[in-house]
mmCIF file of C-alpha atoms in Angstrom:
data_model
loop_
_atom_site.group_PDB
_atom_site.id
_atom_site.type_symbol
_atom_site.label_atom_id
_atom_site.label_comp_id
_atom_site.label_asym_id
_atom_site.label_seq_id
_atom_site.Cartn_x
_atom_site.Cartn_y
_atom_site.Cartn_z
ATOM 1 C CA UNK A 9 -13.687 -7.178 -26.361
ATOM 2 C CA UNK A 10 -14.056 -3.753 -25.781
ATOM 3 C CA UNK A 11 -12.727 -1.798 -22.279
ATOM 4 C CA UNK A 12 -15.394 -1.492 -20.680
ATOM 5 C CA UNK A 13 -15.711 -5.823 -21.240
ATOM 6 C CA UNK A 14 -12.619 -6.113 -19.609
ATOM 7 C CA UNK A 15 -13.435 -3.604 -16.627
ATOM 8 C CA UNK A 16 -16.758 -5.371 -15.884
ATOM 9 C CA UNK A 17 -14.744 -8.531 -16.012
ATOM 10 C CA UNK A 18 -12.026 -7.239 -13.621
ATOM 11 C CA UNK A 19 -14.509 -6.712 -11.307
ATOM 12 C CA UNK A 20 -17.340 -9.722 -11.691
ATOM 13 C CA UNK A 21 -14.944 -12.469 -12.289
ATOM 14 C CA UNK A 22 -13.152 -12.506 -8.695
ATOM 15 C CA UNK A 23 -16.146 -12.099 -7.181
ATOM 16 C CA UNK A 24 -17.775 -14.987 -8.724
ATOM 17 C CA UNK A 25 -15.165 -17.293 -8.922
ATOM 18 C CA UNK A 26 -13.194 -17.039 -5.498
ATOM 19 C CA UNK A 27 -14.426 -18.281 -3.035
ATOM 20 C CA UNK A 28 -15.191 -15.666 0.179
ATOM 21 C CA UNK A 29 -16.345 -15.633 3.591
ATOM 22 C CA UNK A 30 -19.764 -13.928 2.844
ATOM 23 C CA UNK A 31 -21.416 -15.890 0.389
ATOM 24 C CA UNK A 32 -24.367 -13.761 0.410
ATOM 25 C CA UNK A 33 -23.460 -11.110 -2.511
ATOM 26 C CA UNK A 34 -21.524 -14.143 -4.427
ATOM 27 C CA UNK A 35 -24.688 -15.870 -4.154
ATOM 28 C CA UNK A 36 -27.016 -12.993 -5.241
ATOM 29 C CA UNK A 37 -24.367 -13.020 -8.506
ATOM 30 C CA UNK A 38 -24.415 -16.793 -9.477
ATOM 31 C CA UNK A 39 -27.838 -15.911 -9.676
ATOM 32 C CA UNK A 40 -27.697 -14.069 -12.932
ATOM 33 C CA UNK A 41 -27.116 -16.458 -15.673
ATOM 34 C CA UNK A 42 -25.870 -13.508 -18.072
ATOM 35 C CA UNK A 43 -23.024 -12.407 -15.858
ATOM 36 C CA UNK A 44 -22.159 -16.032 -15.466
ATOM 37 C CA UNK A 45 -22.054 -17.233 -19.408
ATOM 38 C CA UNK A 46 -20.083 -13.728 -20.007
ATOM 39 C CA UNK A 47 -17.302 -14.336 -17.364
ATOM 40 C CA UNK A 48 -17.606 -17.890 -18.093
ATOM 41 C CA UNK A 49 -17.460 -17.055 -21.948
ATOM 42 C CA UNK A 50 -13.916 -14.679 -21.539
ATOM 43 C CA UNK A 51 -12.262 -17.166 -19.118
ATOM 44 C CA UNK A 52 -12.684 -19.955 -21.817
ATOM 45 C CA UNK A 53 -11.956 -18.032 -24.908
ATOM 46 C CA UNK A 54 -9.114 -15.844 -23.579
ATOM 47 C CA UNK A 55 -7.980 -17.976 -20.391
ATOM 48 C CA UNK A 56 -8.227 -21.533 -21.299
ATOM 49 C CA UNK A 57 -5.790 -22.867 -19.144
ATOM 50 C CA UNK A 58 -7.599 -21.251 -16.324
ATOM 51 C CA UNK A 59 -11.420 -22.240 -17.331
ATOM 52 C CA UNK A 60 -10.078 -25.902 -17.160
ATOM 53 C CA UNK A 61 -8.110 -25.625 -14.344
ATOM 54 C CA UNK A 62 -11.101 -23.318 -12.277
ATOM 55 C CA UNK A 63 -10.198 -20.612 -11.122
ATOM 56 C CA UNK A 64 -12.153 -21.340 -7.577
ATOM 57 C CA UNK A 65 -9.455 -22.096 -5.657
ATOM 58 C CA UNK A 66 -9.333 -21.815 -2.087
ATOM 59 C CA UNK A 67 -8.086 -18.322 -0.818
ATOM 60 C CA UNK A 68 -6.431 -18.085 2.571
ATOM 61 C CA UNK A 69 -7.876 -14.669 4.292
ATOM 62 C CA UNK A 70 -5.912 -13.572 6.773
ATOM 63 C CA UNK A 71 -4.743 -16.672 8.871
ATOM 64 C CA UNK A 72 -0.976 -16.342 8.057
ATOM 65 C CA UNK A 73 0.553 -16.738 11.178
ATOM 66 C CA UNK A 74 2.854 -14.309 11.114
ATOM 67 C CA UNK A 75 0.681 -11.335 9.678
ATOM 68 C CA UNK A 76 1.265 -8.608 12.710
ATOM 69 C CA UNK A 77 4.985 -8.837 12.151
ATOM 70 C CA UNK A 78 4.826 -8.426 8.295
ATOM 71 C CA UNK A 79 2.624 -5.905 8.774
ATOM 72 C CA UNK A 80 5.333 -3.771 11.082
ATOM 73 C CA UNK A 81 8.277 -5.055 8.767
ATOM 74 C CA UNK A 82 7.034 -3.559 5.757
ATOM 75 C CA UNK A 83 5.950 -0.182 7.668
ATOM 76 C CA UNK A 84 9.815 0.009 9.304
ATOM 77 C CA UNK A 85 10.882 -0.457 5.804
ATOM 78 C CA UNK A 86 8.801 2.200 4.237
ATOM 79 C CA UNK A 87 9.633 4.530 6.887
ATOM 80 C CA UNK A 88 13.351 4.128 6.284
ATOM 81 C CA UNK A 89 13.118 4.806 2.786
ATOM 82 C CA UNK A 90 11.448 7.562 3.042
ATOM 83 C CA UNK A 91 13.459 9.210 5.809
ATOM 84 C CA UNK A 92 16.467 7.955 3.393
ATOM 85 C CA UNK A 93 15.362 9.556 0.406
ATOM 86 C CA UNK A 94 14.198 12.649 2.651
ATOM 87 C CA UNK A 95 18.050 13.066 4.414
ATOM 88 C CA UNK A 96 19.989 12.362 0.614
ATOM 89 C CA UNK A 97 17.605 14.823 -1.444
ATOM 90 C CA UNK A 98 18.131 17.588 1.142
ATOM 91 C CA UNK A 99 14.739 17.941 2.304
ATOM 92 C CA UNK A 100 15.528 17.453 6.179
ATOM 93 C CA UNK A 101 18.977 18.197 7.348
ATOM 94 C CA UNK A 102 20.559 17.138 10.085
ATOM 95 C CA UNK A 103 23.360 20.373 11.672
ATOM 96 C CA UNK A 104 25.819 19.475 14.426
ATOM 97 C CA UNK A 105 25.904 22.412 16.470
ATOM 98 C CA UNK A 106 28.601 22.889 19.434
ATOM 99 C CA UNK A 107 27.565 24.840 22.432
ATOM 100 C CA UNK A 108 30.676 26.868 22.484
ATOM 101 C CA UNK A 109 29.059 28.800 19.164
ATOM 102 C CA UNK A 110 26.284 30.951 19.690
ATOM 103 C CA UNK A 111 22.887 30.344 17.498
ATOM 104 C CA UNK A 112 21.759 32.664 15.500
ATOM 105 C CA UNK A 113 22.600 36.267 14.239
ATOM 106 C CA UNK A 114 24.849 38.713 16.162
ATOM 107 C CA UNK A 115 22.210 41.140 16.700
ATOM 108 C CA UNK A 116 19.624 38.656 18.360
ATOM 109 C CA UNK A 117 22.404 37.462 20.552
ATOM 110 C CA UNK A 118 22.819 40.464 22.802
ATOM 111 C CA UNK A 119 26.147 42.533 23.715
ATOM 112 C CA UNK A 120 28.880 40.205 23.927
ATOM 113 C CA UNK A 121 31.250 40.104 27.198
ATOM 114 C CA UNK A 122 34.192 42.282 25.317
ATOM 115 C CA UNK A 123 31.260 44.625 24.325
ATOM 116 C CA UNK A 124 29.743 44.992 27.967
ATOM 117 C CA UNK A 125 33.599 45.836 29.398
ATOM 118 C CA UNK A 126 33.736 48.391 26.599
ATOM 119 C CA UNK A 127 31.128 50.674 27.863
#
């Protein structure tokens, strides 16, 4: 087979074979007998334990109970590691800064107390 076999493939085969919620485009594609014999014809000659098997299974979409909290599990996680790999590689860094030092450079600070009794 050549690439552009597989890359039709990749993209006909789920969408003939699993089932979905809207039928109507999967319908519209069982349709064409020459899209079906050519997925049909690569599942069988290069996925034979699939073709037997069928590959129509039922597919869950979205009725795992616990989705939402996945969900904001795996974007606390993300957002660790990359506010991890942000603080080791130097990119943001933290300073601990005691009010007893001034900020900044001398000459944005103004005169200084031992400076104001000199004049």
């Amino acid at each position: 087979p050549s690439s552009l076999d597989a890359y039709v493939f990749g993209h006909l085969a789920p969408l003939i074979k699993i089932r979905l919620p809207n039928c109507r485009l999967q319908q519209n594609l069982k349709n064409l007998d020459n899209l079906n014999t050519f997925c049909s014809n690569i599942l069988s000659l290069y996925f034979p334990s699939e073709s037997e098997e069928g590959v129509s299974r039922p597919v869950d979409f979205g009725n795992e109970p616990y989705k939402r909290r996945k969900q904001l599990l795996s974007v606390l996680v993300a957002v660790a590691a990359m506010l991890s790999y942000a603080l080791l590689t130097g990119i943001v860094a933290i300073e601990h800064v005691h009010e007893d030092e001034p900020i900044g450079p001398a000459s944005l600070r103004g005169p200084s107390h031992e400076e104001e009794e000199e004049d």
